CSV table of C-alpha atoms and ligand atoms in Angstrom, one decimal:
chain,number,residue,atom,x,y,z
A,1,MET,CA,27.9,32.6,-129.2
A,2,ILE,CA,31.3,31.1,-128.7
A,3,GLY,CA,31.0,28.3,-126.2
A,4,CYS,CA,27.7,26.4,-125.9
A,5,GLY,CA,27.8,25.1,-122.4
A,6,TYR,CA,25.0,25.9,-119.9
A,7,LEU,CA,25.4,29.6,-120.1
A,8,GLY,CA,26.2,29.8,-123.9
A,9,ALA,CA,23.4,27.5,-125.0
A,10,VAL,CA,20.8,29.3,-123.0
A,11,HIS,CA,22.1,32.7,-124.0
A,12,ALA,CA,22.2,31.7,-127.7
A,13,ALA,CA,18.6,30.6,-127.6
A,14,SER,CA,17.5,33.6,-125.6
A,15,MET,CA,19.2,36.1,-128.0
A,16,ALA,CA,17.5,34.3,-131.0
A,17,ASP,CA,14.2,34.5,-129.2
A,18,ILE,CA,14.5,38.3,-128.8
A,19,GLY,CA,15.0,38.6,-132.6
A,20,HIS,CA,18.6,38.2,-133.4
A,21,ARG,CA,20.2,35.8,-135.9
A,22,VAL,CA,22.4,33.7,-133.8
A,23,TYR,CA,25.2,31.2,-134.4
A,24,GLY,CA,26.1,28.9,-131.5
A,25,LEU,CA,29.6,27.6,-131.8
A,26,ASP,CA,31.4,25.0,-129.7
A,27,VAL,CA,34.4,22.7,-130.4
A,28,ASP,CA,32.5,19.8,-128.9
A,29,ALA,CA,31.0,18.2,-132.0
A,30,ALA,CA,28.7,15.9,-130.1
A,31,ARG,CA,27.2,18.7,-128.1
A,32,ILE,CA,26.7,20.8,-131.3
A,33,ALA,CA,25.0,17.9,-133.0
A,34,THR,CA,22.6,17.5,-130.1
A,35,LEU,CA,21.8,21.2,-129.9
A,36,GLY,CA,21.4,21.4,-133.7
A,37,ARG,CA,18.7,18.7,-133.5
A,38,GLY,CA,16.9,20.9,-131.0
A,39,LEU,CA,17.7,18.6,-128.1
A,40,ALA,CA,18.8,20.1,-124.8
A,41,PRO,CA,22.0,18.5,-123.5
A,42,PHE,CA,20.9,19.3,-119.9
A,43,HIS,CA,17.7,19.6,-117.9
A,44,GLU,CA,16.6,23.2,-117.7
A,45,PRO,CA,12.9,24.3,-117.5
A,46,ASP,CA,11.7,26.2,-120.6
A,47,PHE,CA,14.9,25.7,-122.5
A,48,ASP,CA,13.9,22.9,-124.7
A,49,GLU,CA,11.0,24.8,-126.1
A,50,LEU,CA,13.0,28.0,-126.7
A,51,LEU,CA,15.7,26.0,-128.5
A,52,HIS,CA,13.4,24.0,-130.6
A,53,GLN,CA,11.3,27.1,-131.7
A,54,ASN,CA,14.3,29.2,-132.7
A,55,ILE,CA,15.9,26.4,-134.7
A,56,GLN,CA,12.6,25.8,-136.5
A,57,ASN,CA,12.1,29.5,-137.4
A,58,GLY,CA,15.7,29.8,-138.7
A,59,GLN,CA,16.9,32.3,-136.0
A,60,LEU,CA,19.4,29.9,-134.5
A,61,THR,CA,22.1,27.7,-136.0
A,62,PHE,CA,24.8,25.6,-134.4
A,63,THR,CA,28.2,25.0,-135.8
A,64,THR,CA,31.8,23.9,-135.0
A,65,ALA,CA,33.3,26.0,-137.7
A,66,TYR,CA,34.7,29.5,-137.0
A,67,GLU,CA,34.4,30.3,-140.7
A,68,ASP,CA,30.7,30.4,-140.3
A,69,LEU,CA,31.1,33.4,-138.0
A,70,ASP,CA,32.8,35.6,-140.6
A,71,ASP,CA,29.9,38.0,-141.1
A,72,VAL,CA,29.0,38.3,-137.4
A,73,ASP,CA,28.7,41.7,-135.7
A,74,VAL,CA,28.7,40.7,-132.1
A,75,HIS,CA,30.7,37.8,-130.6
A,76,PHE,CA,29.7,36.6,-127.2
A,77,LEU,CA,32.4,34.6,-125.3
A,78,ALA,CA,30.7,32.0,-123.1
A,79,LEU,CA,33.6,29.7,-122.5
A,80,GLY,CA,34.0,27.7,-119.3
A,81,THR,CA,36.6,28.9,-116.8
A,82,PRO,CA,36.9,25.9,-114.5
A,83,GLN,CA,39.1,25.6,-111.4
A,84,ARG,CA,42.7,24.9,-112.5
A,85,ASP,CA,44.0,21.4,-111.8
A,86,ASP,CA,47.1,22.8,-110.1
A,87,GLY,CA,45.5,25.4,-107.7
A,88,LEU,CA,42.4,27.4,-106.7
A,89,GLY,CA,42.5,29.9,-109.6
A,90,ALA,CA,40.5,29.8,-112.8
A,91,ASP,CA,41.7,28.1,-116.0
A,92,LEU,CA,41.5,30.6,-118.8
A,93,SER,CA,42.8,28.4,-121.6
A,94,TYR,CA,39.4,28.0,-123.3
A,95,ILE,CA,39.0,31.7,-123.6
A,96,HIS,CA,42.5,32.2,-125.0
A,97,SER,CA,42.1,29.4,-127.5
A,98,ALA,CA,38.8,30.8,-128.7
A,99,LEU,CA,40.4,34.2,-129.2
A,100,ASP,CA,43.2,32.5,-131.2
A,101,SER,CA,40.5,31.1,-133.6
A,102,LEU,CA,38.5,34.3,-133.6
A,103,THR,CA,41.3,36.8,-134.2
A,104,PRO,CA,41.8,36.1,-138.0
A,105,LEU,CA,38.0,36.5,-138.6
A,106,LEU,CA,38.1,39.9,-136.8
A,107,LYS,CA,41.1,41.0,-138.8
A,108,ALA,CA,39.4,40.0,-142.1
A,109,ARG,CA,36.5,42.5,-141.4
A,110,ASN,CA,38.9,45.3,-142.4
A,111,GLY,CA,37.9,47.8,-139.8
A,112,ARG,CA,34.1,47.3,-139.7
A,113,THR,CA,33.0,47.6,-136.2
A,114,THR,CA,32.8,44.3,-134.4
A,115,LEU,CA,31.8,43.8,-130.7
A,116,VAL,CA,33.3,41.1,-128.5
A,117,VAL,CA,31.3,40.6,-125.4
A,118,GLY,CA,32.8,38.5,-122.6
A,119,LYS,CA,30.2,36.6,-120.5
A,120,SER,CA,32.5,34.1,-118.8
A,121,THR,CA,33.4,34.5,-115.2
A,122,VAL,CA,37.0,35.6,-115.1
A,123,PRO,CA,39.6,36.8,-112.5
A,124,VAL,CA,39.7,40.6,-112.1
A,125,GLY,CA,42.2,42.0,-114.6
A,126,THR,CA,41.5,39.5,-117.3
A,127,ALA,CA,39.3,41.7,-119.5
A,128,ARG,CA,41.9,44.5,-119.7
A,129,GLY,CA,44.4,42.0,-120.9
A,130,ILE,CA,42.1,40.7,-123.6
A,131,ALA,CA,41.3,44.3,-124.6
A,132,GLU,CA,45.0,45.0,-125.1
A,133,ARG,CA,45.2,41.8,-127.2
A,134,LEU,CA,42.3,43.0,-129.4
A,135,GLU,CA,43.5,46.7,-129.6
A,136,GLU,CA,45.7,46.0,-132.6
A,137,ILE,CA,42.7,45.0,-134.7
A,138,PRO,CA,40.9,48.1,-136.1
A,139,GLY,CA,37.2,48.4,-135.3
A,140,VAL,CA,37.1,45.8,-132.5
A,141,LYS,CA,35.5,46.8,-129.2
A,142,LEU,CA,35.3,44.7,-126.0
A,143,VAL,CA,32.6,44.8,-123.3
A,144,TRP,CA,32.7,42.5,-120.2
A,145,ASN,CA,29.1,41.6,-119.5
A,146,PRO,CA,28.9,39.1,-116.6
A,147,GLU,CA,26.1,36.6,-116.4
A,148,PHE,CA,24.2,35.9,-113.2
A,149,LEU,CA,21.8,33.1,-114.3
A,150,ARG,CA,20.9,30.4,-111.8
A,151,GLU,CA,20.5,26.8,-113.0
A,152,GLY,CA,16.8,25.9,-112.9
A,153,PHE,CA,15.9,29.5,-113.7
A,154,ALA,CA,18.3,30.1,-116.6
A,155,VAL,CA,15.9,31.2,-119.2
A,156,LYS,CA,14.0,33.5,-116.9
A,157,ASP,CA,17.3,35.0,-115.5
A,158,THR,CA,18.6,35.6,-119.1
A,159,LEU,CA,15.5,37.3,-120.4
A,160,ARG,CA,14.5,39.0,-117.1
A,161,PRO,CA,17.7,39.6,-115.3
A,162,ASP,CA,17.9,41.7,-112.1
A,163,ARG,CA,20.4,43.9,-113.9
A,164,LEU,CA,22.7,44.2,-116.9
A,165,VAL,CA,26.3,45.1,-116.1
A,166,TYR,CA,28.6,46.3,-118.9
A,167,GLY,CA,32.3,46.5,-118.1
A,168,VAL,CA,34.2,48.8,-120.5
A,169,SER,CA,37.7,50.1,-121.0
A,170,ASP,CA,36.8,53.7,-120.3
A,171,VAL,CA,33.6,54.6,-118.6
A,172,ALA,CA,31.9,57.3,-120.8
A,173,ASP,CA,28.3,57.9,-121.7
A,174,GLU,CA,28.1,57.5,-125.4
A,175,THR,CA,30.5,54.9,-126.7
A,176,ALA,CA,30.1,52.7,-129.8
A,177,GLU,CA,30.4,49.5,-127.7
A,178,VAL,CA,27.7,50.6,-125.2
A,179,HIS,CA,25.3,51.5,-128.1
A,180,MET,CA,25.9,48.2,-129.8
A,181,LEU,CA,25.3,46.1,-126.7
A,182,ASP,CA,22.2,48.2,-125.9
A,183,ALA,CA,20.9,47.4,-129.4
A,184,VAL,CA,21.4,43.6,-128.6
A,185,TYR,CA,19.6,43.9,-125.3
A,186,ARG,CA,16.9,46.5,-126.5
A,187,PRO,CA,13.9,44.3,-125.7
A,188,LEU,CA,15.3,43.8,-122.1
A,189,LEU,CA,16.1,47.5,-121.7
A,190,ASP,CA,12.5,48.3,-122.9
A,191,LEU,CA,11.3,46.4,-119.9
A,192,GLU,CA,13.3,48.8,-117.7
A,193,ILE,CA,15.8,46.3,-116.6
A,194,PRO,CA,18.5,48.3,-114.9
A,195,ARG,CA,21.7,48.6,-116.9
A,196,ARG,CA,25.0,49.8,-115.4
A,197,VAL,CA,28.2,50.7,-117.2
A,198,TYR,CA,31.4,50.3,-115.1
A,199,ASN,CA,35.0,49.8,-115.8
A,200,PHE,CA,36.2,46.3,-116.7
A,201,GLU,CA,37.5,45.6,-113.2
A,202,SER,CA,34.3,46.5,-111.4
A,203,ALA,CA,32.2,44.4,-113.8
A,204,GLU,CA,34.5,41.4,-113.2
A,205,LEU,CA,34.4,41.9,-109.5
A,206,VAL,CA,30.6,42.2,-109.4
A,207,LYS,CA,30.2,38.6,-110.5
A,208,VAL,CA,32.7,36.9,-108.2
A,209,SER,CA,31.7,39.1,-105.2
A,210,ALA,CA,28.0,38.2,-105.7
A,211,ASN,CA,28.7,34.5,-105.7
A,212,SER,CA,31.2,34.7,-102.8
A,213,PHE,CA,28.7,36.7,-100.8
A,214,LEU,CA,26.0,34.1,-101.4
A,215,ALA,CA,28.4,31.4,-100.4
A,216,THR,CA,29.2,33.4,-97.2
A,217,LYS,CA,25.6,33.6,-96.3
A,218,ILE,CA,25.2,29.9,-96.7
A,219,SER,CA,28.3,29.0,-94.6
A,220,PHE,CA,27.3,31.5,-92.0
A,221,ILE,CA,23.9,29.9,-91.4
A,222,ASN,CA,25.6,26.4,-91.5
A,223,ALA,CA,28.0,27.5,-88.8
A,224,ILE,CA,25.0,28.7,-86.7
A,225,SER,CA,23.3,25.4,-87.4
A,226,GLU,CA,26.1,23.5,-85.6
A,227,LEU,CA,25.6,25.7,-82.6
A,228,CYS,CA,21.9,24.9,-82.8
A,229,ASP,CA,22.6,21.2,-82.7
A,230,ILE,CA,24.8,21.7,-79.6
A,231,THR,CA,22.3,23.9,-77.8
A,232,GLY,CA,18.9,22.7,-78.9
A,233,ALA,CA,18.0,25.9,-80.9
A,234,ASP,CA,16.3,25.4,-84.3
A,235,VAL,CA,18.2,26.9,-87.2
A,236,ASN,CA,15.1,27.4,-89.3
A,237,ASP,CA,13.6,29.6,-86.6
A,238,VAL,CA,16.9,31.5,-86.3
A,239,ALA,CA,17.1,32.0,-90.1
A,240,GLU,CA,13.4,33.1,-90.3
A,241,ALA,CA,13.7,35.7,-87.6
A,242,ILE,CA,17.1,37.2,-88.7
A,243,GLY,CA,15.8,37.2,-92.3
A,244,MET,CA,12.9,39.5,-91.3
A,245,ASP,CA,15.5,42.2,-91.0
A,246,ASP,CA,15.6,43.4,-94.5
A,247,ARG,CA,19.2,44.4,-94.2
A,248,ILE,CA,19.9,40.6,-93.9
A,249,GLY,CA,17.0,39.0,-95.9
A,250,ARG,CA,15.8,35.4,-95.7
A,251,LYS,CA,17.2,34.2,-99.0
A,252,PHE,CA,20.3,32.0,-99.0
A,253,LEU,CA,19.9,31.2,-95.3
A,254,ARG,CA,18.8,27.7,-95.8
A,255,ALA,CA,21.0,25.5,-93.6
A,256,GLY,CA,21.9,22.0,-94.7
A,257,ILE,CA,24.7,20.2,-96.5
A,258,GLY,CA,25.9,23.3,-98.1
A,259,PHE,CA,26.5,24.7,-101.6
A,260,GLY,CA,27.9,23.0,-104.7
A,261,GLY,CA,27.5,23.3,-108.4
A,262,GLY,CA,29.6,24.7,-111.2
A,263,CYS,CA,29.8,28.3,-109.9
A,264,LEU,CA,29.7,29.1,-106.1
A,265,PRO,CA,32.7,26.8,-105.1
A,266,LYS,CA,34.7,27.7,-108.2
A,267,ASP,CA,34.1,31.5,-108.0
A,268,LEU,CA,34.8,31.5,-104.2
A,269,ARG,CA,38.2,29.8,-104.8
A,270,GLY,CA,38.9,31.9,-107.8
A,271,LEU,CA,38.5,35.1,-105.7
A,272,ILE,CA,40.7,33.7,-102.9
A,273,SER,CA,43.4,32.9,-105.5
A,274,ARG,CA,43.2,36.2,-107.3
A,275,ALA,CA,43.2,38.2,-104.1
A,276,GLY,CA,46.3,36.4,-103.0
A,277,GLU,CA,48.0,37.2,-106.3
A,278,LEU,CA,47.1,40.9,-105.8
A,279,GLY,CA,48.5,41.0,-102.3
A,280,ALA,CA,45.3,40.9,-100.3
A,281,VAL,CA,45.9,37.5,-98.7
A,282,ASP,CA,44.9,38.3,-95.1
A,283,SER,CA,41.6,40.1,-96.0
A,284,PHE,CA,40.5,37.0,-97.9
A,285,ALA,CA,41.5,34.4,-95.4
A,286,PHE,CA,37.9,34.3,-94.2
A,287,LEU,CA,36.8,33.0,-97.6
A,288,ARG,CA,39.0,29.9,-97.0
A,289,ASP,CA,36.9,29.4,-93.8
A,290,ILE,CA,33.7,29.8,-95.8
A,291,ASP,CA,34.9,27.0,-98.2
A,292,ALA,CA,36.1,24.8,-95.3
A,293,ILE,CA,32.7,25.2,-93.4
A,294,ASN,CA,31.0,24.2,-96.6
A,295,THR,CA,32.9,21.1,-97.3
A,296,GLY,CA,32.8,20.3,-93.5
A,297,ARG,CA,29.1,19.9,-93.8
A,298,ARG,CA,29.6,16.8,-95.9
A,299,ASP,CA,31.8,15.3,-93.2
A,300,TYR,CA,29.3,16.3,-90.6
A,301,VAL,CA,26.6,14.3,-92.3
A,302,VAL,CA,28.9,11.3,-92.8
A,303,ARG,CA,29.7,11.3,-89.0
A,304,LEU,CA,26.0,11.6,-88.2
A,305,ALA,CA,25.2,8.7,-90.4
A,306,ARG,CA,27.9,6.6,-88.8
A,307,ARG,CA,26.4,7.4,-85.4
A,308,LEU,CA,23.0,6.4,-86.5
A,309,LEU,CA,24.4,3.1,-87.8
A,310,ASP,CA,26.2,2.4,-84.4
A,311,GLY,CA,29.6,3.3,-85.8
A,312,GLU,CA,29.7,0.7,-88.6
A,313,PHE,CA,29.1,1.3,-92.4
A,314,ASP,CA,30.3,-2.1,-93.6
A,315,GLY,CA,27.4,-3.8,-95.4
A,316,GLN,CA,24.8,-1.3,-94.2
A,317,ARG,CA,22.2,-0.3,-96.7
A,318,ILE,CA,21.9,3.4,-97.2
A,319,ALA,CA,19.3,5.1,-99.5
A,320,VAL,CA,20.3,8.6,-100.8
A,321,LEU,CA,17.5,10.7,-102.2
A,322,GLY,CA,18.9,13.3,-104.5
A,323,ALA,CA,22.1,13.5,-106.6
A,324,ALA,CA,21.9,16.9,-108.3
A,325,PHE,CA,23.6,19.8,-106.5
A,326,LYS,CA,20.2,21.4,-106.1
A,327,PRO,CA,16.7,20.8,-107.3
A,328,ASP,CA,15.4,21.5,-110.9
A,329,THR,CA,18.8,20.7,-112.5
A,330,ASP,CA,20.6,17.5,-113.6
A,331,ASP,CA,23.9,19.1,-112.9
A,332,VAL,CA,26.0,17.0,-110.5
A,333,ARG,CA,29.2,19.1,-110.6
A,334,ASP,CA,30.6,19.4,-107.1
A,335,SER,CA,27.3,18.1,-105.7
A,336,PRO,CA,27.3,17.8,-101.9
A,337,ALA,CA,24.7,15.0,-102.2
A,338,LEU,CA,26.9,12.9,-104.5
A,339,ASP,CA,30.0,13.6,-102.5
A,340,ILE,CA,28.4,12.3,-99.4
A,341,ALA,CA,27.0,9.2,-101.3
A,342,LEU,CA,30.5,8.5,-102.6
A,343,THR,CA,32.1,8.8,-99.2
A,344,LEU,CA,29.6,6.4,-97.7
A,345,TYR,CA,30.2,4.0,-100.5
A,346,SER,CA,34.0,4.1,-100.1
A,347,GLU,CA,33.5,3.5,-96.4
A,348,GLY,CA,31.9,0.2,-97.2
A,349,ALA,CA,28.1,1.0,-97.1
A,350,ARG,CA,25.8,-0.4,-99.8
A,351,VAL,CA,24.6,2.8,-101.2
A,352,LYS,CA,21.6,3.3,-103.6
A,353,VAL,CA,21.1,6.8,-105.1
A,354,THR,CA,18.0,8.2,-106.8
A,355,ASP,CA,17.2,11.5,-108.5
A,356,PRO,CA,14.3,12.6,-110.7
A,357,VAL,CA,16.6,13.8,-113.5
A,358,ALA,CA,20.3,13.5,-112.7
A,359,LEU,CA,20.7,9.7,-112.8
A,360,ASP,CA,22.1,9.7,-116.4
A,361,ASN,CA,24.9,12.0,-115.3
A,362,VAL,CA,25.5,9.8,-112.1
A,363,ARG,CA,25.7,6.6,-114.2
A,364,LYS,CA,28.1,8.3,-116.7
A,365,ARG,CA,30.4,9.8,-114.1
A,366,TYR,CA,30.2,7.4,-111.2
A,367,PRO,CA,29.4,4.0,-112.6
A,368,ALA,CA,30.3,2.3,-109.3
A,369,LEU,CA,27.4,3.9,-107.5
A,370,HIS,CA,24.1,2.0,-107.6
A,371,ALA,CA,21.6,4.4,-109.3
A,372,GLU,CA,17.9,3.5,-108.9
A,373,ASP,CA,15.1,5.1,-110.9
A,374,SER,CA,12.4,4.9,-108.2
A,375,VAL,CA,12.3,6.1,-104.6
A,376,GLU,CA,10.6,2.8,-103.7
A,377,ASN,CA,13.4,0.7,-105.0
A,378,THR,CA,16.0,3.0,-103.4
A,379,VAL,CA,14.6,2.9,-99.9
A,380,ARG,CA,13.5,-0.7,-99.9
A,381,ASN,CA,15.1,-2.5,-97.0
A,382,ALA,CA,17.4,0.5,-96.2
A,383,ASP,CA,18.9,0.8,-92.8
A,384,LEU,CA,19.2,4.6,-93.2
A,385,VAL,CA,17.7,7.1,-95.6
A,386,LEU,CA,19.4,10.4,-96.5
A,387,LEU,CA,17.5,13.2,-98.1
A,388,LEU,CA,20.2,15.3,-99.8
A,389,THR,CA,18.6,17.3,-102.6
A,390,GLU,CA,15.3,19.0,-101.8
A,391,TRP,CA,13.3,18.0,-104.9
A,392,SER,CA,9.6,18.8,-104.3
A,393,GLU,CA,8.6,15.1,-104.7
A,394,TYR,CA,10.9,14.2,-101.8
A,395,LYS,CA,9.5,16.9,-99.6
A,396,GLN,CA,6.0,15.4,-100.1
A,397,LEU,CA,6.9,11.8,-99.3
A,398,ASP,CA,4.5,10.0,-97.1
A,399,PRO,CA,6.3,8.9,-93.9
A,400,ALA,CA,3.8,6.1,-93.3
A,401,VAL,CA,4.3,4.6,-96.8
A,402,MET,CA,8.0,5.0,-96.5
A,403,LYS,CA,8.1,3.2,-93.2
A,404,GLU,CA,6.6,0.1,-94.7
A,405,LEU,CA,9.5,-0.1,-97.3
A,406,VAL,CA,12.6,0.4,-95.1
A,407,SER,CA,14.3,-1.9,-92.8
A,408,GLU,CA,15.1,0.8,-90.2
A,409,ALA,CA,13.0,4.0,-90.0
A,410,LYS,CA,15.9,6.4,-89.7
A,411,ILE,CA,16.3,9.4,-91.9
A,412,ILE,CA,18.7,12.4,-92.1
A,413,ASP,CA,17.1,15.5,-93.6
A,414,GLY,CA,20.2,17.1,-95.1
A,415,ARG,CA,18.2,20.1,-96.4
A,416,ASN,CA,15.8,20.8,-93.5
A,417,VAL,CA,12.7,20.4,-95.5
A,418,LEU,CA,10.7,17.6,-93.8
A,419,ASP,CA,7.9,18.2,-91.3
A,420,LEU,CA,9.7,16.7,-88.3
A,421,GLU,CA,6.6,16.2,-86.2
A,422,GLN,CA,4.8,14.4,-88.9
A,423,TRP,CA,7.8,12.1,-89.5
A,424,ARG,CA,8.3,11.4,-85.9
A,425,ALA,CA,4.6,10.8,-85.3
A,426,ALA,CA,4.9,8.1,-88.1
A,427,GLY,CA,7.6,6.4,-86.1
A,428,TRP,CA,10.7,7.7,-87.7
A,429,HIS,CA,13.9,8.7,-86.0
A,430,VAL,CA,14.7,12.0,-87.8
A,431,GLU,CA,17.9,13.9,-87.7
A,432,ALA,CA,17.8,17.3,-89.3
A,433,LEU,CA,20.8,19.6,-89.5
A,434,GLY,CA,20.6,22.3,-86.8
A,435,ARG,CA,17.2,21.2,-85.6
A,436,SER,CA,18.1,18.6,-83.1
B,1,LIG,C1,24.8,30.5,-108.7
B,1,LIG,C2,24.3,32.0,-108.5
B,1,LIG,O1,23.1,32.0,-107.7
B,1,LIG,C3,24.1,32.6,-109.9
B,1,LIG,O2,23.7,34.0,-109.7
B,1,LIG,C4,25.3,32.5,-110.7
B,1,LIG,O3,25.2,33.1,-112.0
B,1,LIG,C5,25.8,31.1,-110.8
B,1,LIG,O4,25.9,30.5,-109.5
B,1,LIG,P1,23.6,28.2,-109.2
B,1,LIG,O5,25.0,27.6,-109.2
B,1,LIG,O6,22.6,27.8,-110.3
B,1,LIG,O7,23.7,29.8,-109.3
B,1,LIG,O8,23.0,27.8,-107.8
B,1,LIG,P2,22.3,28.5,-106.6
B,1,LIG,O9,20.9,28.6,-106.7
B,1,LIG,O10,23.0,29.8,-106.3
B,1,LIG,O11,22.7,27.5,-105.4
B,1,LIG,C6,24.0,27.1,-105.2
B,1,LIG,C7,24.2,26.1,-104.1
B,1,LIG,O12,23.8,26.6,-102.8
B,1,LIG,C8,23.3,24.9,-104.3
B,1,LIG,O13,24.0,23.7,-104.0
B,1,LIG,C9,22.2,25.1,-103.2
B,1,LIG,O14,21.6,23.9,-102.8
B,1,LIG,C10,23.0,25.8,-102.1
B,1,LIG,N1,22.1,26.6,-101.2
B,1,LIG,C11,21.5,27.7,-101.8
B,1,LIG,C12,22.1,26.4,-99.9
B,1,LIG,O15,22.7,25.4,-99.4
B,1,LIG,N2,21.3,27.2,-99.1
B,1,LIG,C13,20.7,28.3,-99.5
B,1,LIG,O16,20.0,29.0,-98.8
B,1,LIG,C14,20.7,28.5,-100.9
């Protein structure tokens, strides 16, 4: 497994768990040392146990040295493809430098069949370019096998995915590369998990299309939510009833402060960029709006907060519940919650942030923000409370107890999870997005 970030580390432990001998490689020596000691570098349910067990039983080893991979039959590429600094497209430099290090090992196998499996999310057209690069090495085959795991469900999504997609150079039934990857995934295939073989380009597009479609659903309901605020409709009711149409479905229609994380925003922008390069600018203009609606939600909450504080942030005490981009993860990449907290702070408010698991990352990346371990200390004497990540413990907060702690009983429910009647009955002024 080349690249032991979120995807690679979970995939490495999962492949070890289904019986393979796995080497996890990363150039980040500190991360490899942590993983090698059986410690998870991020919060992910079920991962710690999987990691620990498979290191203990000798199935899983971590390394920074490519030479340790010289006898490997299947190389997974799980390198990050972050948004480029200079534009919306994906930065593929980590993949290319991994291939630079891997190529001499592949050549040294003297024609023995070796499979390279790309798992990273890449712009359509990338895999064919890599296949051309590998073509000159006898015995090497490439499959592009996108990963659809969600943070918070990463182990489950890896071992019980909805589908396995193989992107290949030429779609044919019985190729060596399909057989080899089937052998890797045999325990999953035995569970009748659907497996589809497509050409490289389709496999690449499946991944970015899926994430862009999910992003579109979220921004759509968030746009409707603004109309709900203007007219007095309730966005949760609208989402519930349209979701009963199974052509639409209820999932990903939760209105609120919008999407964040390491994937949806990046993949959406990557698709806009790639479509532009390929000459389909106009047809993808709507995705720019999807992105703008999403980031606009953050401004919307800041404006709402300003209104609740009578137009003045200076010196006001604001409590922010939630820092992770969604519950059950400590990932704060492009977190809408933190983005809002940082804006309020930069506008002069005295902001305290809490989160059940993401505070270490907050302290590391945003030392200026005041991070508090307990909800009580966060909300004590606050003039305004913002619920921005829907952790289950925040959904269950007792409004009567909370009211005793704050200075002003005002709350913005940025995720539409509170029982409005219960909170209002306890004396709170509650603003929920799209449920005014
Ligand atoms: C996503 C895809 O779901 C996954 O298939 C892919 O492999 C990686 O990207 P992830 O980034 O873990 O997974 O998060 P996801 O659960 O999709 O949530 C993304 C964001 O959308 C979060 O910020 C979440 O709070 C937000 N969201 C989700 C909403 O605002 N409303 C919803 O209805 C659903």
